[in-house]
Each structure stands twice: as C-alpha cells, then as structure tokens.
XYZ file of C-alpha atoms in Angstrom:
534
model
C -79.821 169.069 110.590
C -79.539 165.570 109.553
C -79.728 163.476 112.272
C -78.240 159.847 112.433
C -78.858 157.748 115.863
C -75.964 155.595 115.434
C -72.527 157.106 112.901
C -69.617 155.195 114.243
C -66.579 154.086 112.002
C -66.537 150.636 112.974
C -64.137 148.369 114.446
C -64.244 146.399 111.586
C -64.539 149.370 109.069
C -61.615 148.081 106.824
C -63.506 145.401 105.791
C -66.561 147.681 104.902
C -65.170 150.452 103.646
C -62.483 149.190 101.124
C -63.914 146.055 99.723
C -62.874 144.813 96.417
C -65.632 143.711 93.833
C -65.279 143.366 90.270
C -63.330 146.132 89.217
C -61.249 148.842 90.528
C -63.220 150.857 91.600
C -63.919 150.842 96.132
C -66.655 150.137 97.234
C -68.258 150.443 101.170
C -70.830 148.351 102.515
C -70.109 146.697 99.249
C -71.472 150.052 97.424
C -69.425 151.791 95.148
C -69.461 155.378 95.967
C -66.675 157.651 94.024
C -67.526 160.133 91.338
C -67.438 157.901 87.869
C -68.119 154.682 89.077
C -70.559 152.509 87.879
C -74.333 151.874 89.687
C -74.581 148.548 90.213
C -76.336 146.037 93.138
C -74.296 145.389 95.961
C -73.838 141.581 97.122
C -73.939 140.543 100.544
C -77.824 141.939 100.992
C -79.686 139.916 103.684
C -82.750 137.430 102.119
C -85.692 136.616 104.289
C -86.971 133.069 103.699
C -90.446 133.000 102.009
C -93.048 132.509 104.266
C -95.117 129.694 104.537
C -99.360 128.959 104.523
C -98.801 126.411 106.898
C -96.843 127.197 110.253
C -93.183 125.264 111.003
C -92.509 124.419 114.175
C -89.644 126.544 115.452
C -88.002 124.569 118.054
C -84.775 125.512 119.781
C -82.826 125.493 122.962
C -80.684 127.911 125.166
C -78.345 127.549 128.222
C -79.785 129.955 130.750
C -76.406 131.751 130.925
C -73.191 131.757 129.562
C -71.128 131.001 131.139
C -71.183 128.631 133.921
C -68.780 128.365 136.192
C -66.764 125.367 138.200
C -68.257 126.741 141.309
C -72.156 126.338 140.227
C -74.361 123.365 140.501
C -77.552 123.867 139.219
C -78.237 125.243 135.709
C -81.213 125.526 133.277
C -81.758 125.210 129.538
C -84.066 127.654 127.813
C -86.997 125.898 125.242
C -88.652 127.755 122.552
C -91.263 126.051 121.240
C -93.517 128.704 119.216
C -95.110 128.421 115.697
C -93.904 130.406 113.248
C -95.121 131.216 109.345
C -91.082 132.332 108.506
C -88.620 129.512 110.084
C -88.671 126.104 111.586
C -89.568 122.493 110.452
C -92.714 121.249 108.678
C -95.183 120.386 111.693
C -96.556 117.090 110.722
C -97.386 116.079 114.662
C -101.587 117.333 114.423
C -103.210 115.030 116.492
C -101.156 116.149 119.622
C -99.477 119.644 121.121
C -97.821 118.240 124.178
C -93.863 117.149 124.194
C -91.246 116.154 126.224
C -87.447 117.142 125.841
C -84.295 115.055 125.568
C -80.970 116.316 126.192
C -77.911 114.612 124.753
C -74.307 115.029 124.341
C -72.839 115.383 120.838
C -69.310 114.035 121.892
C -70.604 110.528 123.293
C -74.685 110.676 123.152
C -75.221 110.502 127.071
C -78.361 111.251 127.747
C -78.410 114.923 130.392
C -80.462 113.728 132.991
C -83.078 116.465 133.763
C -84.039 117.951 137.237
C -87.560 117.045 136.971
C -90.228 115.600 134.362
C -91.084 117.498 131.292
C -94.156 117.636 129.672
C -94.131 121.037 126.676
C -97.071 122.891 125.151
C -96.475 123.419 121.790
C -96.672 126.902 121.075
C -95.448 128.218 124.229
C -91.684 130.229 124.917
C -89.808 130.664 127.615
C -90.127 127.012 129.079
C -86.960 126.470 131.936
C -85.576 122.467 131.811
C -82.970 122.475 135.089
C -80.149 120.082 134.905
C -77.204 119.676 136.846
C -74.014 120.752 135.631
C -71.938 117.361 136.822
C -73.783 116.118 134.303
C -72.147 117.638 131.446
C -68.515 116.450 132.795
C -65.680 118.156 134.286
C -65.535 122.058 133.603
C -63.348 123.397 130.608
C -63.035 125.785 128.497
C -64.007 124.108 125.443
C -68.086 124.626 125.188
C -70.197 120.980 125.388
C -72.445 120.651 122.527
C -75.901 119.361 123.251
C -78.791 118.129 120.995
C -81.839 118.644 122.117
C -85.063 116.861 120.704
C -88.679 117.294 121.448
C -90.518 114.196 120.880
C -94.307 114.749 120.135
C -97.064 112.049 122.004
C -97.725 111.157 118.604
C -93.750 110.078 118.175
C -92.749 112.482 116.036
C -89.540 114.208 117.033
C -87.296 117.437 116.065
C -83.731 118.527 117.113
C -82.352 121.759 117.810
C -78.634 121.663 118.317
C -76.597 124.372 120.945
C -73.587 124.957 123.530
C -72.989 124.850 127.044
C -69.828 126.749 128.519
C -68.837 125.451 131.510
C -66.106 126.796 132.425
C -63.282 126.169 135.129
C -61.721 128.564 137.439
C -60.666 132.035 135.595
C -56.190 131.893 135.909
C -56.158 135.512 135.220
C -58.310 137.152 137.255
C -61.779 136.747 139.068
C -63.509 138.825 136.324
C -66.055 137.142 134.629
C -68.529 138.489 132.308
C -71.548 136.569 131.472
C -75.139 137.107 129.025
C -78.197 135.913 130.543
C -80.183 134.173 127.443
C -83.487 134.840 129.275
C -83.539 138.640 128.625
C -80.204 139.146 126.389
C -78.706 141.383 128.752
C -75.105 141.245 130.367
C -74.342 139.739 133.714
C -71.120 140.097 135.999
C -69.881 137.493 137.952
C -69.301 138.661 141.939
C -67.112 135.821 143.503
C -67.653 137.322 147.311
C -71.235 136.997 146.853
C -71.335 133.925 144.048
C -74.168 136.014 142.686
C -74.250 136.946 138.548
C -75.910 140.674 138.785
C -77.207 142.463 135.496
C -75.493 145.201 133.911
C -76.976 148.011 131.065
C -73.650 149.039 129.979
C -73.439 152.594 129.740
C -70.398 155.012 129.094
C -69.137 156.587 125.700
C -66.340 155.479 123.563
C -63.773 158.496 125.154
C -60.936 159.657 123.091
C -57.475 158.623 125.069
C -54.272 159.829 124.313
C -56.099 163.521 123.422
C -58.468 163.214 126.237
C -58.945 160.926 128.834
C -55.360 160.234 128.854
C -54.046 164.195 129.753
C -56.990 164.523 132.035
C -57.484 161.081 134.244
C -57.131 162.235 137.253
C -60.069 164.528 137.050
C -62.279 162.935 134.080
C -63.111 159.830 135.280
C -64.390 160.390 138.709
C -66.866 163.022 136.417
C -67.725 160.244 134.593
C -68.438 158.144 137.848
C -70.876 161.168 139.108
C -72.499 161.273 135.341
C -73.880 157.703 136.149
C -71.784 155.958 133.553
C -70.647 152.159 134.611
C -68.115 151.751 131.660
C -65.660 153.277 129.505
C -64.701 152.646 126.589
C -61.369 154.259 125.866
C -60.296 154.416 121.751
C -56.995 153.731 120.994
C -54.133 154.412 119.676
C -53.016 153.935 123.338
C -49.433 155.916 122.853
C -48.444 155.283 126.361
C -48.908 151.978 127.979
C -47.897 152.890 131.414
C -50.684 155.289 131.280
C -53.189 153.030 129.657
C -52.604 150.927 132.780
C -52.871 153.751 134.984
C -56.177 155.099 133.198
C -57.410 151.013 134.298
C -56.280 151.292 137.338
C -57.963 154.699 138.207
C -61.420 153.192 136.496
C -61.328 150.676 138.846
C -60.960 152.343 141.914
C -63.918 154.174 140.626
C -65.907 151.574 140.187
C -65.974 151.948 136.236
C -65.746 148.828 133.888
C -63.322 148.977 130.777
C -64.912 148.152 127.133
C -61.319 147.410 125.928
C -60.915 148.674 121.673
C -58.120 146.625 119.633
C -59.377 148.356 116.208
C -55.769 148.872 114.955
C -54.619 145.850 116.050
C -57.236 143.018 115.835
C -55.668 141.595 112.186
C -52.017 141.243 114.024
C -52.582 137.818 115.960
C -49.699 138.662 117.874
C -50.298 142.151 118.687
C -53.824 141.268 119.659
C -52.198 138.539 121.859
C -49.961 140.948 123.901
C -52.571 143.309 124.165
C -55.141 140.615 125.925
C -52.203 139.131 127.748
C -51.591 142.652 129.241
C -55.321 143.950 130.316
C -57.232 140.310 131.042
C -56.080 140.265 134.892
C -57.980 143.490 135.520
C -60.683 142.703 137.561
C -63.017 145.269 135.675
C -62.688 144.471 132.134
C -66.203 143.739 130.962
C -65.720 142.766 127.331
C -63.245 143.333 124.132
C -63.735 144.401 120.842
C -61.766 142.343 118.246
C -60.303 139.683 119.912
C -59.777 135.900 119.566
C -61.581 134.697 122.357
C -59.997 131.547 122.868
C -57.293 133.658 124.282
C -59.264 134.422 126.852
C -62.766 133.102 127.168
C -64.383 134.205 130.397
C -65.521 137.686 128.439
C -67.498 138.304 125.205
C -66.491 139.603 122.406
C -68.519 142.172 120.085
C -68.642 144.170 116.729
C -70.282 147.278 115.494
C -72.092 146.919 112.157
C -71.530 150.525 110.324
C -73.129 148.379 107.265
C -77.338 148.475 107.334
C -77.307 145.889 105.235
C -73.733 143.448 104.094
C -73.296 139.923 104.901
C -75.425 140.239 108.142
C -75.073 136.793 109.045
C -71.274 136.513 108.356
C -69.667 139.235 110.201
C -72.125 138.246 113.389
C -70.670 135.249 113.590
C -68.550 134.954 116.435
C -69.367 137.879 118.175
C -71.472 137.806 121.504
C -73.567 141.227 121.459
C -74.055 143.860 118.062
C -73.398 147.371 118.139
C -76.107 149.367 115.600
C -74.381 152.176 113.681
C -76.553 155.172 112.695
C -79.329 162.802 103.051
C -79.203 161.447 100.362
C -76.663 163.103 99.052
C -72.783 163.014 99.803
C -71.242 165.963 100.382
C -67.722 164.622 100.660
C -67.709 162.328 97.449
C -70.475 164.524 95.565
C -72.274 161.730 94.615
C -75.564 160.470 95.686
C -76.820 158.099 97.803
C -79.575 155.491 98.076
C -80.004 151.330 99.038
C -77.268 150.454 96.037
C -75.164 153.072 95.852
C -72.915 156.034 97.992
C -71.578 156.664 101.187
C -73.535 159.333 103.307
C -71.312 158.620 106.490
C -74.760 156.666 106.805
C -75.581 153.737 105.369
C -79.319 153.258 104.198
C -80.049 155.976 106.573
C -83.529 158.364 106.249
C -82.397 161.191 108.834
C -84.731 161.275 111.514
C -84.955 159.316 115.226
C -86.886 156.507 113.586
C -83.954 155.088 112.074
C -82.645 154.223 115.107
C -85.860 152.500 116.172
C -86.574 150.614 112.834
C -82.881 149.511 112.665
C -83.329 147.827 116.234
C -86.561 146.323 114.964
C -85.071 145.141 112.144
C -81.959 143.852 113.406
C -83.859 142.100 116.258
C -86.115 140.778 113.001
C -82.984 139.073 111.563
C -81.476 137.675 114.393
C -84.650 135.657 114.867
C -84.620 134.608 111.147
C -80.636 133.122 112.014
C -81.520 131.717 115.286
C -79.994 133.773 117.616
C -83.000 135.794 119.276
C -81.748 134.854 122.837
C -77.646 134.506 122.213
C -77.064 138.066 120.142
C -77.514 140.776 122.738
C -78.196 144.462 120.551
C -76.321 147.567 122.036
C -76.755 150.960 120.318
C -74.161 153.817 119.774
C -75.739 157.127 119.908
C -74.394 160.261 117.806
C -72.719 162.448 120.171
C -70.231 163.951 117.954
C -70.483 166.588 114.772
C -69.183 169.599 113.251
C -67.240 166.926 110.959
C -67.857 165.394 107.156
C -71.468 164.768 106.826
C -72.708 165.931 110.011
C -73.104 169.556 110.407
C -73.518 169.896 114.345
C -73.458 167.853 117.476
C -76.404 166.338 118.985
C -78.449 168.424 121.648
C -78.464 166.783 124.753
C -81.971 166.555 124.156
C -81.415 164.752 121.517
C -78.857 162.275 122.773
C -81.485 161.205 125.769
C -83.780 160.770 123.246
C -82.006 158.349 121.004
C -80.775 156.793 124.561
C -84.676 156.341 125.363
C -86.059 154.734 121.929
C -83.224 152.673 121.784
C -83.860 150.945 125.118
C -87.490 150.864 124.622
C -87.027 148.768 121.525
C -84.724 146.424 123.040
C -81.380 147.833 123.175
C -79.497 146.192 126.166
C -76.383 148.967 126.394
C -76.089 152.375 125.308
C -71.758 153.863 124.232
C -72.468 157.093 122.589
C -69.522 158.155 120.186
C -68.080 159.856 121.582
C -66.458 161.756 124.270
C -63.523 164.151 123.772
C -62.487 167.922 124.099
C -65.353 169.202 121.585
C -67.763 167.227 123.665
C -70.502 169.525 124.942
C -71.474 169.489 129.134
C -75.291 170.106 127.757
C -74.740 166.328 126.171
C -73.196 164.930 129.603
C -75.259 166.477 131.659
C -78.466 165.572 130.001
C -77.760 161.924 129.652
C -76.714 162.122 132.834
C -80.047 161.821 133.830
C -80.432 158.863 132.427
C -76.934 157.389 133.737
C -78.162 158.381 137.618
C -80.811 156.190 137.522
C -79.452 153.127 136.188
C -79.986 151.710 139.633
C -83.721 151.791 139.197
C -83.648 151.333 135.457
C -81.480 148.038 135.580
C -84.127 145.671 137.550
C -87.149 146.375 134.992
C -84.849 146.315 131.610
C -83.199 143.136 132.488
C -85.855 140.854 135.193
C -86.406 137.520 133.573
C -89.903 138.218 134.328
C -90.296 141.892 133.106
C -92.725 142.193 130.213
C -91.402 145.079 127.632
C -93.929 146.499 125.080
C -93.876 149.133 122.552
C -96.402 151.451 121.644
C -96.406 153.857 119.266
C -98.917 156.777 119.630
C -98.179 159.228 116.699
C -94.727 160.350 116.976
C -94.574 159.351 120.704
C -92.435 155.984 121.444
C -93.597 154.433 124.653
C -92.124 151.127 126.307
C -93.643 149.652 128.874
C -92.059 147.445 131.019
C -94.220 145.390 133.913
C -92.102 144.890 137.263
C -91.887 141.354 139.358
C -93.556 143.655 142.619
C -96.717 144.888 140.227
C -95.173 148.205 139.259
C -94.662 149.552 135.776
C -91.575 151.384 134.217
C -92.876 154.047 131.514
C -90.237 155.538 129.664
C -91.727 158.027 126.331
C -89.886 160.089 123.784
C -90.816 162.681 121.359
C -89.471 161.955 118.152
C -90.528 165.256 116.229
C -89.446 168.648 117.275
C -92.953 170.215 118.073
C -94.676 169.504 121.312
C -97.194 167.210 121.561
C -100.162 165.635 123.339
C -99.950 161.705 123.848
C -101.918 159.034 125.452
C -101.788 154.957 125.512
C -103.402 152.200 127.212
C -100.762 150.517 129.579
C -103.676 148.145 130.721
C -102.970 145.976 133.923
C -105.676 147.459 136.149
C -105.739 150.752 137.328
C -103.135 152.686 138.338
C -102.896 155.328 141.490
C -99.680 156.921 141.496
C -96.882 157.900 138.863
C -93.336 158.505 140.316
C -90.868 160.814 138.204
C -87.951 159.334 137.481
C -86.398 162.141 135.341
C -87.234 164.173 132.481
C -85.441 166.547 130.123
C -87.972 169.264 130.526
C -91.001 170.150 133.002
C -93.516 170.493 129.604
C -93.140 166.660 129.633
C -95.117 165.524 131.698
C -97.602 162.328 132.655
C -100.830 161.698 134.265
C -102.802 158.808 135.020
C -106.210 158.152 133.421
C -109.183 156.506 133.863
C -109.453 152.749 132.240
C -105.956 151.501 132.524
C -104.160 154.575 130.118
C -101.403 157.182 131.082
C -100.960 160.297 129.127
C -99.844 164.214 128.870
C -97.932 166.467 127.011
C -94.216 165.945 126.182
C -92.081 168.836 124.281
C -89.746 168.775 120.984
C -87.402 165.946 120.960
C -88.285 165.379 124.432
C -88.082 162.094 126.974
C -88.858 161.212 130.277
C -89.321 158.296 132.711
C -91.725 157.339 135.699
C -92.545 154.394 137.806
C -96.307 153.561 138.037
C -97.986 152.092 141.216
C -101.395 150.337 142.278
C-alpha cells in the first residue's frame, strides 16, 4: 500500500488543479500532468532567503488572542525577540542586549500606554507586555493596527508592525471563536462564564446528503460517544431544512459545526446567504471559504492539496492551514516527481514521515513569512480508499498513528477525510481512543506554559509535552510496520509512575528507567499515550 497522511481535494482545488500556464495544456499544483505534455518547472515554488554569517535580529509582536471582546479589560501583546541566521534586520546595537518596547497606533500615533515597565533581553521569546484595551479606542470590527518598536540602550531602534481585533458585541449570536497566539491553538468564547477555553478540533469531514443527512438521528450522538467535538459536514447540502436540522441536532449534542462552502465560495452572493443563514448558531466554530468581513467573530481556513505553489499567497487571509497528504500515476499514466504529475499526492514519498516532514516544513515556512504564532496548522488524515490512486482504506491503526505524529509535531486539530457509508468501525473505533481522551489531552497540547519536544529514536516519534503541575504527557508512534524496541531521555528528574492513557495494542507498551529516560516495546504502525508522574 501507498500510504498518504493527508489526500484531500481541497476547498480551493479549482485553483490547483486547472491552472493555466503557457500553453494549453492543464496543469495542477502548477504541474502539467497529461500524457504528451511537455516537462517543464512549475512557478509558484517557495524560496528560502539565504542565510546570513552574521545573525538579524528578528523582532516582532503578537496580540495574545484574537479576538478581544467589548466585555474584556485587560489584554497582552506577545514579543519575540530571538536571533536568527534566516530573517530579521541587520543587528548593529553590540554594545547592549537590553530593550524596551513602544506601542503606537498607526491611525493617529498615540502612544499604548503599557501595564507596567519594560525592560527586554535580546534573544529571549515569549515576553508578555499587558495593556489595557480602552486604550486602543472604542471596540469595532475593523482590526487597530499597532507599530511596535524596540529601542536598544544604545538608541538604536526596530519596528515590527501587527493587528489588534477588538471587537464589539457579536449581533448574531454569542458564538465566538478565538486563536490564542501563545500556543496557536483555538479558543471558544463561553459568555456565562466570560472564560476563552481551548479546543483541539477533532471530527471528520462526514459526507451529508449520502450520509449524515439519511442517518442524523442516530449518527451523530455516535459521533458524540467516539469523542469527536466537531463535524464537518461536505456539501452539496440538497436540503436546507435538513442542513438546519443536522445543526440543530449537533448542538444539542454538544458537537461544533466546521461549516464547507467549496461549491459556493466564488459566488459572493451565494456565499453571503449561506453565512447569513448558519452564523446565529451558537456552535459554529469556523468556515471554510468565506469573506470574513461578513462575519468576523470566526476564522476562516484553507486546505493546501499543493506541497509546494504560491505558499505565501493562498495563506493569506486564512486563520489556520489544513496539510493535505508512487511515483507513478495510475490514472493519467504518466509519472510523477517535484516538476511534474499528479499522484493524487503532491510531492509525496509514501510512508508516515510525510506527514511529519510536511508539518515540519510547513511550520519552517510560516516562520520564514512571519506568521509562527498567527497561522495555526491542522492536519487531515487519510481515512478513505478503494478509489483512484489509493488502493485500500487506512487501518485504524494507521489512522491513530497519523493522528499521533501529527500532534506531536505541532498539529493543533485533527478532520480525517472522511466519514461516509464505506467508512470502516475498525477506523472509528480506533481513533476513538484518541477522541475519549481529549479531556486530558487538551490541557498539555494547548497550556501557554507546556513545553512540546520531539524526539526521534529510529522509527519511533515521541513528543513530549511538560505539564504546569510537573507531570509529563508522552505520546509515541511506530512509523514502520515491524515491532520495535525504543527508548529516549525525557530528562526533568526522575520519574515514579507512568499512567496509560490508551494504546492501540497491549505489545506497546512503556516503562520508566533509570536517569531521566522512558522506554519499551511498541508494535507495527502502533501508538500509544501515558501521563508521567514524580
């Protein structure tokens, strides 16, 4: 079997998959890819900058959160201040590491008057700046633009330039959804409690008017006792008064709605209706394809299916990335490789560390564009098969274990495509495992003070994520199908006590050793999770 980690036809696969270049001939992911037609480079290929001898300073500021709301006071801005051999300005400021930070606004240069007194290490991340939010002006929808400018001891000074929503009250509904810039991960706003709570999205994209539609009633409480908190239903929606219904029923369940507008999201007006008629449910986490402005108190996303075609320009706009997942096409009978051909896979190598490397390396360009903090990375699974280029569904096995990588390389929501009448219960079941312990899951993957690390031992991918009470979240998968022996140092002292969270088979298993390491055996393609303790 081949296996891909992440084959979705995007929401914004016309503009991949037909685009004109300089003849007639089609092209996807600006490849051409038919039988006859010429091998040439594609545009559109993402260029790191050169890197440099001497390090730039790479300066830039965050909002803790967006949004804000009318209702809050107190708010925070996030300063980066590291060095860095790849981006950032020419550090001429030697004599001196220590800075202060100015806030400004753009649209009249008031100074934001900060909380308390600043004084920045150079070479330091993750520095909080509190202001108060009267300060920017009265709420609105439009986002404030700030400059802000670290001024060196010396007097040398650099800007960094970003937004501030601050928004006013929500006239559709109290649903607010929110990204916390400190760990990239998605927060709901709870009006009874004023309290923003983090969220790993997790549910599959679910076929509708074949599937969930005919079977409501029934399906999505299931998918309420698989663990899921989302679904994300794929149009065409043939039947609005049962679209509504399907809402309705998700709600009552608890379940949030990922809302799909792939057929529509070019119509202006369609795409108008459509937001008009779904943005008063209180459960509707976030859209795909829509103009934001028409609504503003949700994000907005895209799925990639390109590795590699105008990276920068189609994630513009968008608030979190979806990461789409032989060398040989069997439907066009042509081959395939980094300039040419469509596998149903683009620049993929077939094996679970495609999923990991594209994380890595999508995470790696973000930072080169600025947007480390403000461009959350989901991942969407293969769950599907028997269809095209791939031969046979995942194992559920398998599916945890692309779940399990994906999150321990930063992923910060998992929708699996997809769920419909082929799906198998061995897939459901299995991820359920996952899914059921979201609960415990959610506090390390998204604390403002968890520490994540990877290690890679072998074939074994470990993260390692260090709780706020001294406890650690382990979470390993087996990316080869052979069993396998694996050890790593987690470090942090010594460690009495490992708590099973869930695993996908009782070979996998791990003990604590002596000198700060946790190891043990783990079977084919397999995954598991535990909680250590002093």
């Amino acid at each position: 079997m081949t296996m891909r980690g992440h084959c979705y036809v995007s929401l914004f696969s016309t503009f991949f998959l037909t685009v004109a270049g300089q003849d007639d001939w089609a092209r996807w992911c600006g490849k051409h890819y038919q039988q006859g037609s010429p091998y040439d480079i594609p545009v559109g290929q993402f260029v790191y900058p050169e890197l440099f001898e001497q390090p730039l300073f790479n300066f830039q500021c965050w909002p803790g959160r967006t949004p804000y709301l009318f209702t809050e006071d107190d708010a925070e801005f996030i300063v980066d201040a590291p060095l860095s051999h790849e981006v950032g300005f020419p550090f001429t400021s030697t004599n001196t590491t220590r800075f202060s930070v100015h806030l400004a606004l753009d649209e009249n240069s008031q100074s934001i008057p900060l909380a308390s007194k600043n004084t920045l290490q150079l070479n330091s991340t993750g520095i909080s700046v509190p202001f108060r939010l009267q300060d920017l002006g009265e709420a609105r929808k439009k986002p404030f633009q700030v400059t802000c400018t670290a001024i060196f001891e010396d007097g040398q000074s650099y800007t960094s330039n970003t937004s501030v929503k601050f928004l006013p009250e929500n006239p559709n509904s109290e649903s607010t959804t929110g990204i916390d810039h400190w760990t990239s991960s998605m927060v709901v706003y709870h009006p009874e409690s004023s309290s923003w709570d983090p969220i790993i999205p997790f549910g599959f994209y679910t076929n509708f008017d074949g599937w969930l539609a005919p079977n409501r009633t029934t399906m999505i409480p299931q998918i309420k006792a698989w663990g899921h908190n989302m679904i994300h239903p794929v149009p065409t929606f043939s039947n609005i008064s049962t679209l509504l219904e399907v809402i309705d029923i998700m709600e009552e369940q608890g379940l949030y709605l990922m809302y799909d507008m792939r057929w529509t999201y070019k119509n202006l007006t369609a795409v108008e209706g459509e937001v008009n008629r779904i943005k008063s449910y209180k459960n509707l986490l976030l859209c795909k394809g829509y103009n934001r402005e028409l609504d503003g108190w949700h994000p907005v996303s895209l799925v990639l299916n390109c590795e590699n075609y105008f990276f920068k320009e189609y994630t513009d706009g968008a608030n979190s990335r979806n990461l789409k997942y032989s060398s040989f096409s069997s439907v066009y009978n042509t081959s395939c490789d980094k300039n040419y051909g469509d596998c149903g896979c683009d620049n993929c190598k077939g094996s679970f560390k495609d999923i990991t490397t594209r994380i890595d390396t999508f995470s790696h360009r973000r930072s080169v564009i600025g947007r480390t903090r403000s461009m959350p990375l989901w991942d969407v699974p293969q769950a599907f098969g028997d269809s095209a280029w791939w031969p046979r569904e995942p194992t559920g096995a398998e599916l945890l274990l692309m779940i399990l990588v994906s999150l321990n390389h930063g992923a910060m929501g998992i929708v699996p495509w997809d769920h419909n009448v082929g799906s198998t219960a061995d897939q459901m079941e299995t991820s359920a495992l996952f899914g059921t312990h979201l609960d415990i899951l959610t506090p390390y993957l998204t604390g403002r003070h968890s520490e994540r690390k990877v290690l890679i031992n072998g074939d074994i991918d470990v993260g390692l994520w260090k709780g706020k009470d001294g406890t650690m979240l382990v979470m390993v998968g087996n990316t080869e199908y052979s069993d396998a022996a694996w050890q790593v140092e987690v470090g942090y002292g010594s460690w009495k006590k490992a708590q099973l969270l869930f695993r996908n088979a009782e070979t996998t298993k791990l003990g604590i050793l002596p000198g700060g390491r946790v190891g043990g055996t783990i079977g084919a393609v397999g995954s598991g999770a535990w909680i250590l303790q002093k």
